[in-house]
mmCIF file with all atom_site columns, C-alpha atoms in Angstrom:
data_model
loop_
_atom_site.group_PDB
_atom_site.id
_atom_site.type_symbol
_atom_site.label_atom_id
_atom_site.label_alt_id
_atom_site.label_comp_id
_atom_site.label_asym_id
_atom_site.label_entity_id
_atom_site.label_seq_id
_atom_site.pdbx_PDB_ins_code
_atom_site.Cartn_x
_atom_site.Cartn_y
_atom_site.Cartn_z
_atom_site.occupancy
_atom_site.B_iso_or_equiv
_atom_site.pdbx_formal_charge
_atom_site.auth_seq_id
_atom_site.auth_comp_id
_atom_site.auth_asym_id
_atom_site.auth_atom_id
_atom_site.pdbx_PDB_model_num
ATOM 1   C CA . UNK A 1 1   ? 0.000   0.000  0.000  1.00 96.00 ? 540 UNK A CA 1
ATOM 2   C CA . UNK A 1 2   ? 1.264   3.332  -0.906 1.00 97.00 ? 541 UNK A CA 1
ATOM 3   C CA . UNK A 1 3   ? 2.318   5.516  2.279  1.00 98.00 ? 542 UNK A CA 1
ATOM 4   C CA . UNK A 1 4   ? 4.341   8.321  3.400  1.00 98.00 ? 543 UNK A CA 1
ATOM 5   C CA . UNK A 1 5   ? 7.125   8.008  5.580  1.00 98.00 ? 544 UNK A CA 1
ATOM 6   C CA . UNK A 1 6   ? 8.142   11.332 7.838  1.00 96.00 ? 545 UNK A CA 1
ATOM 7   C CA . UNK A 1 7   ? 11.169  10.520 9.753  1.00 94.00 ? 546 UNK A CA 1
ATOM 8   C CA . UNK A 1 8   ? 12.415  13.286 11.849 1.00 91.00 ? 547 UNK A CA 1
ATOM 9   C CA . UNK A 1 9   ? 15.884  12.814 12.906 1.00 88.00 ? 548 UNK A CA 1
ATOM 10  C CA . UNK A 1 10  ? 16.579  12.560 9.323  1.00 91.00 ? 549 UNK A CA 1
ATOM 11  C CA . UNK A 1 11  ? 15.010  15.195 7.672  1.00 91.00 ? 550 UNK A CA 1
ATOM 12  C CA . UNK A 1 12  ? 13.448  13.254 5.198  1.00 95.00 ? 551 UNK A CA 1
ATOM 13  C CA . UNK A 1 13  ? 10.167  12.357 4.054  1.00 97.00 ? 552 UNK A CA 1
ATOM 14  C CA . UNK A 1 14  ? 9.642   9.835  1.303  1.00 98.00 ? 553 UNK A CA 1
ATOM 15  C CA . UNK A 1 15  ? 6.832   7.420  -0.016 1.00 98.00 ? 554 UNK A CA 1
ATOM 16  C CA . UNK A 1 16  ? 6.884   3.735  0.607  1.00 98.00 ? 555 UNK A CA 1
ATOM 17  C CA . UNK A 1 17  ? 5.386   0.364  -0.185 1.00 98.00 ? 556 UNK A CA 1
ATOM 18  C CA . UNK A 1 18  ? 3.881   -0.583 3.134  1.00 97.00 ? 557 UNK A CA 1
ATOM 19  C CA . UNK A 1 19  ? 2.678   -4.324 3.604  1.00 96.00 ? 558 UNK A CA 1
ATOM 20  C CA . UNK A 1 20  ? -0.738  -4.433 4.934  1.00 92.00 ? 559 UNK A CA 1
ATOM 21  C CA . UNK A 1 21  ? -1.026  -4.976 8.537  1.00 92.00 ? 560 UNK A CA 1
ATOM 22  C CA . UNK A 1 22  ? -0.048  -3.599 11.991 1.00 94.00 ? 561 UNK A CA 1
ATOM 23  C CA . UNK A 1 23  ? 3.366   -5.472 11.972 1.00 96.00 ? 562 UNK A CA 1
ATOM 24  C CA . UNK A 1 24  ? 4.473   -3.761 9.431  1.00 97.00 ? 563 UNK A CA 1
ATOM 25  C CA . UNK A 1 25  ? 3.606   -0.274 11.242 1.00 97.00 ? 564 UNK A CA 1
ATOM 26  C CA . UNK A 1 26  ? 5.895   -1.340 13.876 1.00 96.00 ? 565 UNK A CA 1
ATOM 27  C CA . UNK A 1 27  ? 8.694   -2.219 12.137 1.00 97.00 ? 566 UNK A CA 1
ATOM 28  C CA . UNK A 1 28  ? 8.747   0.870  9.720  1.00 96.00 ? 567 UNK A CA 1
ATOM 29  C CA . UNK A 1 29  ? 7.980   3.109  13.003 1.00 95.00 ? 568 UNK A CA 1
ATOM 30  C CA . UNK A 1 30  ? 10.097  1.561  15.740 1.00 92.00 ? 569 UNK A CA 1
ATOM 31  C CA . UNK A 1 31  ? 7.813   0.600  17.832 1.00 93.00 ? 570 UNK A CA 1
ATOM 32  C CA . UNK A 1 32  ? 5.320   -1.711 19.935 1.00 93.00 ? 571 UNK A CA 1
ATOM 33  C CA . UNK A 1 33  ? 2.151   0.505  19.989 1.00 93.00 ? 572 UNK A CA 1
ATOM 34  C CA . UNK A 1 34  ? 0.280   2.505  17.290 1.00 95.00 ? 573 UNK A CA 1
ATOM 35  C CA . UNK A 1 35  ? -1.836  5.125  17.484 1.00 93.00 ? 574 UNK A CA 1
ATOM 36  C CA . UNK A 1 36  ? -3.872  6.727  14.441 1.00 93.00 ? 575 UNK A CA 1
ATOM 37  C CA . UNK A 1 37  ? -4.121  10.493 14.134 1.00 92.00 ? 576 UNK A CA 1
ATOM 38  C CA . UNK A 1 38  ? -7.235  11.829 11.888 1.00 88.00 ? 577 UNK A CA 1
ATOM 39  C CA . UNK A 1 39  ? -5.833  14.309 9.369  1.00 88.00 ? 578 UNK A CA 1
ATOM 40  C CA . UNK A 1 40  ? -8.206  16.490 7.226  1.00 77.00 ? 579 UNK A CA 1
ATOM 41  C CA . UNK A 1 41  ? -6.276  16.812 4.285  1.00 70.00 ? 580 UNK A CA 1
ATOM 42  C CA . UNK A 1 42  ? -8.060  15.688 1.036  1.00 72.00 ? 581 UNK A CA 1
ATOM 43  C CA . UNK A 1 43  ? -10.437 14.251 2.884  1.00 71.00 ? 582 UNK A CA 1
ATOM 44  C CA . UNK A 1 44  ? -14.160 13.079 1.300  1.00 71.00 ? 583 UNK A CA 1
ATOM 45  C CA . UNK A 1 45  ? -17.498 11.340 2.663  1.00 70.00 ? 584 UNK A CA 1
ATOM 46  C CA . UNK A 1 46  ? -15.689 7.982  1.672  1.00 73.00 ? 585 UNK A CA 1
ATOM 47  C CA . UNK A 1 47  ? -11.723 8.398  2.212  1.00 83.00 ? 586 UNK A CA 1
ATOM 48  C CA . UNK A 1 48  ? -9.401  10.224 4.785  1.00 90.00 ? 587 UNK A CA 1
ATOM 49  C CA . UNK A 1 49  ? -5.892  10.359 5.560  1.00 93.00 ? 588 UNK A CA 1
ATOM 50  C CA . UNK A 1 50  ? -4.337  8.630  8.921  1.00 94.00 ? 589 UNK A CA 1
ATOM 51  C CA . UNK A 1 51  ? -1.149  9.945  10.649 1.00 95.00 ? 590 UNK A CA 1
ATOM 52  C CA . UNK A 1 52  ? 0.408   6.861  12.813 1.00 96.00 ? 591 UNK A CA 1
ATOM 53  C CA . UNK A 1 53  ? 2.347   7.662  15.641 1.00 94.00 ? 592 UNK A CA 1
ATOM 54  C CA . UNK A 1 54  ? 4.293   5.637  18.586 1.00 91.00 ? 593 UNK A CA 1
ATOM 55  C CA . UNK A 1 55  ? 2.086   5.818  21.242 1.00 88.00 ? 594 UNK A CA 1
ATOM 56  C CA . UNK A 1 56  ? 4.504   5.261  23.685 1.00 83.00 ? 595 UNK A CA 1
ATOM 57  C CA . UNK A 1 57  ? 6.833   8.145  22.233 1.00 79.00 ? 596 UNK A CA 1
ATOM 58  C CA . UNK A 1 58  ? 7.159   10.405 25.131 1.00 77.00 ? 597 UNK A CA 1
ATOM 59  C CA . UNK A 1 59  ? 6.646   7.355  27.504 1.00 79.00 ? 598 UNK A CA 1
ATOM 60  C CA . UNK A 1 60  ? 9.529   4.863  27.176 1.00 72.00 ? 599 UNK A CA 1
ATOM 61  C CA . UNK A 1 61  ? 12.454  7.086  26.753 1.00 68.00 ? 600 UNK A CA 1
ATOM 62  C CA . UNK A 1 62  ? 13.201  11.092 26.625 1.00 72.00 ? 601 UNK A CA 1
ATOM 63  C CA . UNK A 1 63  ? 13.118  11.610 22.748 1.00 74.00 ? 602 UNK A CA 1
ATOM 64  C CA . UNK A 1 64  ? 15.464  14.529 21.565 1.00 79.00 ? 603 UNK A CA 1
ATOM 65  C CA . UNK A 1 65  ? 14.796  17.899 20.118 1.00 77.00 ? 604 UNK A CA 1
ATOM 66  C CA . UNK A 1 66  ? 15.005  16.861 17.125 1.00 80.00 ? 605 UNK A CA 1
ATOM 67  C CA . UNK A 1 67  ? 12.346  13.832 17.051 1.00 83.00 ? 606 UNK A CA 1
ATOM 68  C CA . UNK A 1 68  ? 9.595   16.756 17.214 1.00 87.00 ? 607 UNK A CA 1
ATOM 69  C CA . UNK A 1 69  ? 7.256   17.717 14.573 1.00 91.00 ? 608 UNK A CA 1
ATOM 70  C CA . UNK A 1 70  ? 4.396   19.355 13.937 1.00 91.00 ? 609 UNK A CA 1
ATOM 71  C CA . UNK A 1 71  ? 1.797   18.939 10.811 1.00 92.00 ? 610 UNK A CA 1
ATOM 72  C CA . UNK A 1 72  ? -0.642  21.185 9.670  1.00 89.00 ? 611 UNK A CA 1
ATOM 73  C CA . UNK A 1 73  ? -4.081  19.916 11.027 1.00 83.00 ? 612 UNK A CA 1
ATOM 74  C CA . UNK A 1 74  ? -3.187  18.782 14.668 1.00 88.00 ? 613 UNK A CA 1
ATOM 75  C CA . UNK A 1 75  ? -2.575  20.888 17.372 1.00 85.00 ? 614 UNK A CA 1
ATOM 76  C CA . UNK A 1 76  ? 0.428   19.182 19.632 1.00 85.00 ? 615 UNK A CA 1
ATOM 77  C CA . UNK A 1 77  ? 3.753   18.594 18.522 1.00 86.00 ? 616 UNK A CA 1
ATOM 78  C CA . UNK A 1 78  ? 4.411   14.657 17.322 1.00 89.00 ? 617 UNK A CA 1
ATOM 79  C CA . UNK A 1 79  ? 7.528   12.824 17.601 1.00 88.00 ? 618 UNK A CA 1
ATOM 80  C CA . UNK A 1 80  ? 9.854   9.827  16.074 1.00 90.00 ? 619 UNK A CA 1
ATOM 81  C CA . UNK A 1 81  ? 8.660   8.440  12.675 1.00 93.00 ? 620 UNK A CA 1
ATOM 82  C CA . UNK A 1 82  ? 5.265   8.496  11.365 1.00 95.00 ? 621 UNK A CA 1
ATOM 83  C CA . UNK A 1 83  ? 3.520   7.020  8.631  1.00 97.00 ? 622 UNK A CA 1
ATOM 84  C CA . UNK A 1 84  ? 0.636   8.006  6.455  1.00 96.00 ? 623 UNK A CA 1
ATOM 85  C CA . UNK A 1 85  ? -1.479  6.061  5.064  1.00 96.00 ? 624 UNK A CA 1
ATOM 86  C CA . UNK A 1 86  ? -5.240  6.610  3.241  1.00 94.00 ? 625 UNK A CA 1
ATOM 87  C CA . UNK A 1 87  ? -8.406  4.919  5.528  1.00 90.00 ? 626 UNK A CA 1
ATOM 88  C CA . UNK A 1 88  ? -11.693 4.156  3.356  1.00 89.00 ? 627 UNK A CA 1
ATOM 89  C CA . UNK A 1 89  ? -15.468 4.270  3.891  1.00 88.00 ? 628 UNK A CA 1
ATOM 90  C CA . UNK A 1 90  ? -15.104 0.462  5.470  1.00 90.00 ? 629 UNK A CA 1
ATOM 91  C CA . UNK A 1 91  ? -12.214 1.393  7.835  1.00 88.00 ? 630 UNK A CA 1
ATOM 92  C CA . UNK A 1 92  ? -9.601  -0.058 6.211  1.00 92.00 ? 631 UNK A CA 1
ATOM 93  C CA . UNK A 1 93  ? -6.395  1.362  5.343  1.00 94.00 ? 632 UNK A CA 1
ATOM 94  C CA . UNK A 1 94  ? -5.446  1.834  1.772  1.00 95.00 ? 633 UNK A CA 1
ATOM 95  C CA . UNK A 1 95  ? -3.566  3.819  -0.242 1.00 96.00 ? 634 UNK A CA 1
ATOM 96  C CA . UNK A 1 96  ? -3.283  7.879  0.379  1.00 95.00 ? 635 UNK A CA 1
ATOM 97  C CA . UNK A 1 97  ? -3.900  10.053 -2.058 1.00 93.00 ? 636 UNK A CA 1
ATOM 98  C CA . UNK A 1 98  ? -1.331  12.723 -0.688 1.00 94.00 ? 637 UNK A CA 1
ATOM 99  C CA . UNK A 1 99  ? 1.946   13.333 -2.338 1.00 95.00 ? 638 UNK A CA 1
ATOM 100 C CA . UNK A 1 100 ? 5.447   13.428 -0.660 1.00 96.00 ? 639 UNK A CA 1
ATOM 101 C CA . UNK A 1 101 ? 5.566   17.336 -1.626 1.00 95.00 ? 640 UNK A CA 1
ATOM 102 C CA . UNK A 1 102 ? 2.001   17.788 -0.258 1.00 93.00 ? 641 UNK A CA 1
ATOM 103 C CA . UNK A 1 103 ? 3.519   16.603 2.896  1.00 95.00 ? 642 UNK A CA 1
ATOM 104 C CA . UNK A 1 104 ? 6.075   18.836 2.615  1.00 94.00 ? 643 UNK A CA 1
ATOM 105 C CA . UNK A 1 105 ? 3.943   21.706 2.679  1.00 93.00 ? 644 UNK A CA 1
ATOM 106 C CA . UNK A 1 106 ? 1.979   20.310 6.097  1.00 92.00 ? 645 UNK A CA 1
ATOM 107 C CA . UNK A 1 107 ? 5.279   19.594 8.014  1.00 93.00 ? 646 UNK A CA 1
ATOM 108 C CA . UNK A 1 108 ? 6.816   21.678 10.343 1.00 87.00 ? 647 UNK A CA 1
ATOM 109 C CA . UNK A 1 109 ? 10.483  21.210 11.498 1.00 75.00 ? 648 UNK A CA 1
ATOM 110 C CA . UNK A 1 110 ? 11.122  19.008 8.930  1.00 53.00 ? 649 UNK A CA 1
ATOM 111 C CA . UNK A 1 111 ? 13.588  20.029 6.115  1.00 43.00 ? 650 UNK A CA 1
#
């Protein structure tokens, strides 16, 4: 499934082939827990865009300064990797239909 990655640390944000599943979350992310952030961005009455995030980012360790991010559409700041991917009328996640220079443009603190 097509997704976007932001990482970050490394400044980068690029678009992926994600396997289906929550395993694959996990490993891409670096973590044990996911949790899904609603973002409004090219959004319709049957398709939306989902931010995933650690949720245990600010729990199991101190993350650095620069793990922080913010994205256009949520109000705190978000840290360590995240993945986007699309969510359809059924629930299920799919492809996104937003573009790695779309992302760009939501990101803050990312180069």
């Amino acid at each position: 499934m097509k997704a976007i990655k932001i990482d970050p640390i490394n400044q980068k944000i690029t678009e992926i082939d994600l396997p289906s599943g929550l395993q694959p979350m996990y490993d891409e992310i670096g973590c044990e827990l996911v949790e899904a952030v609603h973002l409004y961005a090219k959004k319709s009455k049957n398709f939306q865009n989902i931010l995933w995030v650690d949720e245990e980012g600010l729990i199991n360790r101190p993350p650095r300064a620069d793990e922080f991010f913010k994205i256009q559409g949520v109000r705190q700041s978000l840290v360590g990797i995240a993945l986007i991917t699309g969510l359809d009328k059924e629930g299920e996640t799919c492809d996104t239909n937003l573009t790695v220079n779309e992302v760009y443009e939501m990101v803050k603190s990312v180069s």
